[in-house]
mmCIF file of C-alpha atoms in Angstrom:
data_model
loop_
_atom_site.group_PDB
_atom_site.id
_atom_site.type_symbol
_atom_site.label_atom_id
_atom_site.label_comp_id
_atom_site.label_asym_id
_atom_site.label_seq_id
_atom_site.Cartn_x
_atom_site.Cartn_y
_atom_site.Cartn_z
ATOM 1 C CA MET A 1 33.759 181.528 225.463
ATOM 2 C CA ALA A 2 36.462 179.876 228.177
ATOM 3 C CA MET A 3 39.474 178.397 226.778
ATOM 4 C CA SER A 4 40.851 175.078 227.627
ATOM 5 C CA MET A 5 43.707 174.968 229.765
ATOM 6 C CA LEU A 6 44.694 171.574 228.923
ATOM 7 C CA GLN A 7 47.749 171.480 226.168
ATOM 8 C CA THR A 8 47.173 169.082 223.527
ATOM 9 C CA GLU A 9 50.673 167.221 221.534
ATOM 10 C CA PRO A 10 50.566 168.358 218.187
ATOM 11 C CA LEU A 11 49.163 165.324 215.884
ATOM 12 C CA ASP A 12 51.583 163.277 214.197
ATOM 13 C CA GLU A 13 50.904 163.829 210.479
ATOM 14 C CA VAL A 14 52.684 160.662 209.512
ATOM 15 C CA ALA A 15 50.695 158.194 211.793
ATOM 16 C CA THR A 16 47.551 159.949 210.800
ATOM 17 C CA ALA A 17 48.515 159.288 206.890
ATOM 18 C CA ALA A 18 49.814 155.589 207.849
ATOM 19 C CA TYR A 19 46.284 154.907 209.902
ATOM 20 C CA ALA A 20 44.452 156.786 206.885
ATOM 21 C CA HIS A 21 46.184 154.194 204.336
ATOM 22 C CA LEU A 22 45.157 151.087 206.346
ATOM 23 C CA PHE A 23 41.189 152.037 206.646
ATOM 24 C CA GLN A 24 41.603 153.472 202.997
ATOM 25 C CA ALA A 25 42.616 149.781 201.852
ATOM 26 C CA LEU A 26 39.561 148.235 204.057
ATOM 27 C CA ALA A 27 37.275 150.713 202.921
ATOM 28 C CA GLU A 28 36.973 149.539 199.156
ATOM 29 C CA PRO A 29 34.737 146.913 199.159
ATOM 30 C CA THR A 30 36.521 144.955 196.470
ATOM 31 C CA ARG A 31 39.376 145.083 198.842
ATOM 32 C CA LEU A 32 37.395 143.803 201.510
ATOM 33 C CA THR A 33 35.720 140.938 199.447
ATOM 34 C CA LEU A 34 39.478 139.924 198.945
ATOM 35 C CA VAL A 35 40.252 139.998 202.638
ATOM 36 C CA GLN A 36 37.264 137.741 203.324
ATOM 37 C CA HIS A 37 38.328 135.505 200.510
ATOM 38 C CA LEU A 38 42.220 135.580 201.438
ATOM 39 C CA ALA A 39 40.754 134.716 205.011
ATOM 40 C CA SER A 40 40.412 131.258 204.000
ATOM 41 C CA GLY A 41 43.773 130.858 202.724
ATOM 42 C CA GLU A 42 46.104 131.449 199.949
ATOM 43 C CA HIS A 43 44.614 132.024 196.539
ATOM 44 C CA ARG A 44 46.181 132.959 193.099
ATOM 45 C CA VAL A 45 44.932 135.800 191.126
ATOM 46 C CA ARG A 46 42.713 133.294 188.390
ATOM 47 C CA ASP A 47 41.437 131.693 191.856
ATOM 48 C CA LEU A 48 40.393 135.365 192.809
ATOM 49 C CA VAL A 49 38.757 136.523 189.411
ATOM 50 C CA ASP A 50 37.012 133.267 189.251
ATOM 51 C CA HIS A 51 35.779 133.436 192.586
ATOM 52 C CA LEU A 52 34.572 137.226 192.490
ATOM 53 C CA GLY A 53 34.090 137.809 188.658
ATOM 54 C CA LEU A 54 35.779 140.802 188.282
ATOM 55 C CA ALA A 55 38.281 141.618 185.578
ATOM 56 C CA GLN A 56 41.976 140.183 185.931
ATOM 57 C CA SER A 57 43.666 143.850 186.093
ATOM 58 C CA THR A 58 40.961 144.865 188.869
ATOM 59 C CA VAL A 59 42.053 142.293 191.218
ATOM 60 C CA SER A 60 45.469 142.857 190.503
ATOM 61 C CA LYS A 61 44.966 146.525 191.170
ATOM 62 C CA HIS A 62 43.622 146.075 194.149
ATOM 63 C CA LEU A 63 45.803 143.075 195.612
ATOM 64 C CA GLY A 64 48.448 145.758 194.777
ATOM 65 C CA PHE A 65 47.094 148.224 196.790
ATOM 66 C CA LEU A 66 46.740 145.453 199.860
ATOM 67 C CA LEU A 67 50.435 144.548 199.032
ATOM 68 C CA GLU A 68 51.104 148.061 199.627
ATOM 69 C CA CYS A 69 49.628 148.923 202.780
ATOM 70 C CA GLY A 70 51.409 145.684 204.003
ATOM 71 C CA LEU A 71 47.804 143.640 204.612
ATOM 72 C CA VAL A 72 48.754 140.957 201.976
ATOM 73 C CA THR A 73 52.337 138.508 201.302
ATOM 74 C CA LEU A 74 52.734 136.666 198.056
ATOM 75 C CA ARG A 75 54.383 133.840 197.674
ATOM 76 C CA PRO A 76 55.849 132.817 193.902
ATOM 77 C CA GLU A 77 55.585 128.883 193.394
ATOM 78 C CA GLY A 78 56.960 128.291 189.417
ATOM 79 C CA ARG A 79 54.670 130.158 187.365
ATOM 80 C CA SER A 80 52.442 131.059 189.666
ATOM 81 C CA THR A 81 51.731 133.874 192.867
ATOM 82 C CA TRP A 82 50.048 132.938 195.802
ATOM 83 C CA TYR A 83 48.380 135.603 197.658
ATOM 84 C CA SER A 84 47.528 135.679 201.714
ATOM 85 C CA LEU A 85 46.962 137.629 204.594
ATOM 86 C CA ALA A 86 50.214 138.749 205.855
ATOM 87 C CA GLU A 87 48.575 139.091 209.780
ATOM 88 C CA PRO A 88 45.799 136.840 209.719
ATOM 89 C CA GLU A 89 45.261 137.032 213.538
ATOM 90 C CA LEU A 90 45.546 140.655 213.662
ATOM 91 C CA LEU A 91 42.799 141.172 211.104
ATOM 92 C CA ARG A 92 40.834 138.992 213.016
ATOM 93 C CA HIS A 93 41.162 141.169 215.710
ATOM 94 C CA LEU A 94 40.117 144.095 213.879
ATOM 95 C CA THR A 95 37.202 143.056 211.812
ATOM 96 C CA GLY A 96 35.946 141.525 215.695
ATOM 97 C CA ALA A 97 36.444 145.265 217.206
ATOM 98 C CA ALA A 98 34.935 146.860 213.916
ATOM 99 C CA GLU A 99 31.871 144.420 214.683
ATOM 100 C CA ARG A 100 31.507 145.344 218.071
ATOM 101 C CA ILE A 101 31.773 149.284 217.215
ATOM 102 C CA LEU A 102 28.778 148.704 214.704
ATOM 103 C CA GLN A 103 26.498 146.656 217.389
ATOM 104 C CA ALA A 104 27.302 149.667 219.512
ATOM 105 C CA THR A 105 26.097 152.057 217.105
ATOM 106 C CA GLY A 106 23.117 149.927 216.158
ATOM 107 C CA THR A 107 24.282 148.101 213.006
ATOM 108 C CA ASP A 108 24.440 144.273 213.166
ATOM 109 C CA ALA A 109 26.860 143.510 210.409
ATOM 110 C CA VAL A 110 28.883 140.382 210.291
ATOM 111 C CA LEU A 111 31.677 139.696 207.411
ATOM 112 C CA CYS A 112 32.364 136.160 206.343
ATOM 113 C CA THR A 113 32.945 133.259 209.334
ATOM 114 C CA HIS A 114 36.491 132.910 207.991
ATOM 115 C CA LEU A 115 37.434 136.151 209.192
ATOM 116 C CA ARG A 116 36.152 135.014 212.446
ATOM 117 C CA GLN A 117 37.915 131.776 213.329
ATOM 118 C CA PRO A 118 42.010 130.872 212.130
ATOM 119 C CA HIS A 119 42.378 129.132 208.877
ATOM 120 C CA ARG A 120 44.048 125.955 208.679
ATOM 121 C CA HIS A 121 47.232 126.172 206.686
ATOM 122 C CA ARG A 122 46.706 123.662 203.619
ATOM 123 C CA ASP A 123 49.742 121.735 205.216
ATOM 124 C CA ALA A 124 48.438 121.859 208.866
ATOM 125 C CA ALA A 125 46.880 118.591 210.272
ATOM 126 C CA ALA A 126 46.214 120.210 213.768
ATOM 127 C CA PRO A 127 42.852 121.487 214.978
ATOM 128 C CA LEU A 128 41.879 124.918 214.918
ATOM 129 C CA PRO A 129 42.103 127.083 218.213
ATOM 130 C CA ALA A 130 38.770 128.682 219.509
ATOM 131 C CA PRO A 131 38.891 132.286 218.260
ATOM 132 C CA VAL A 132 39.719 134.631 221.147
ATOM 133 C CA PRO A 133 37.203 137.659 221.833
ATOM 134 C CA VAL A 134 38.890 141.276 222.121
ATOM 135 C CA PRO A 135 37.587 143.203 224.776
ATOM 136 C CA ILE A 136 36.496 146.987 223.939
ATOM 137 C CA PRO A 137 36.811 149.138 227.436
ATOM 138 C CA GLU A 138 33.839 150.814 227.949
ATOM 139 C CA ASP A 139 33.759 154.595 229.452
ATOM 140 C CA GLY A 140 33.367 154.544 232.717
#
């Protein structure tokens, strides 16, 4: 067997762990469902409990994981706490790229339309801009 003459750089274990944590957050179906609901705008835990039919402790646990990953932010308002996506546009790009990867590997799967289009903040009155497709470079 011939050995490769190319020298590879050592893997960055911290970066690898950060990526794994991010993908772990999105790999769990309940968390991905929460992301889809939050893509439509802010929600309180009790709203998400009603939408999903899950126990409050389950929703809170998964929101905590999403908060830890930086995918979700919270905004206290009186006795309520409102949760929203921290970077909705970046998540739109990520889910769009995942959709294209799935299509390229033979699976046509599309998450909710809320992740495809920017949502309107509850105080906004301006029309929504069209989503911007993210091209994936082809191996040439």
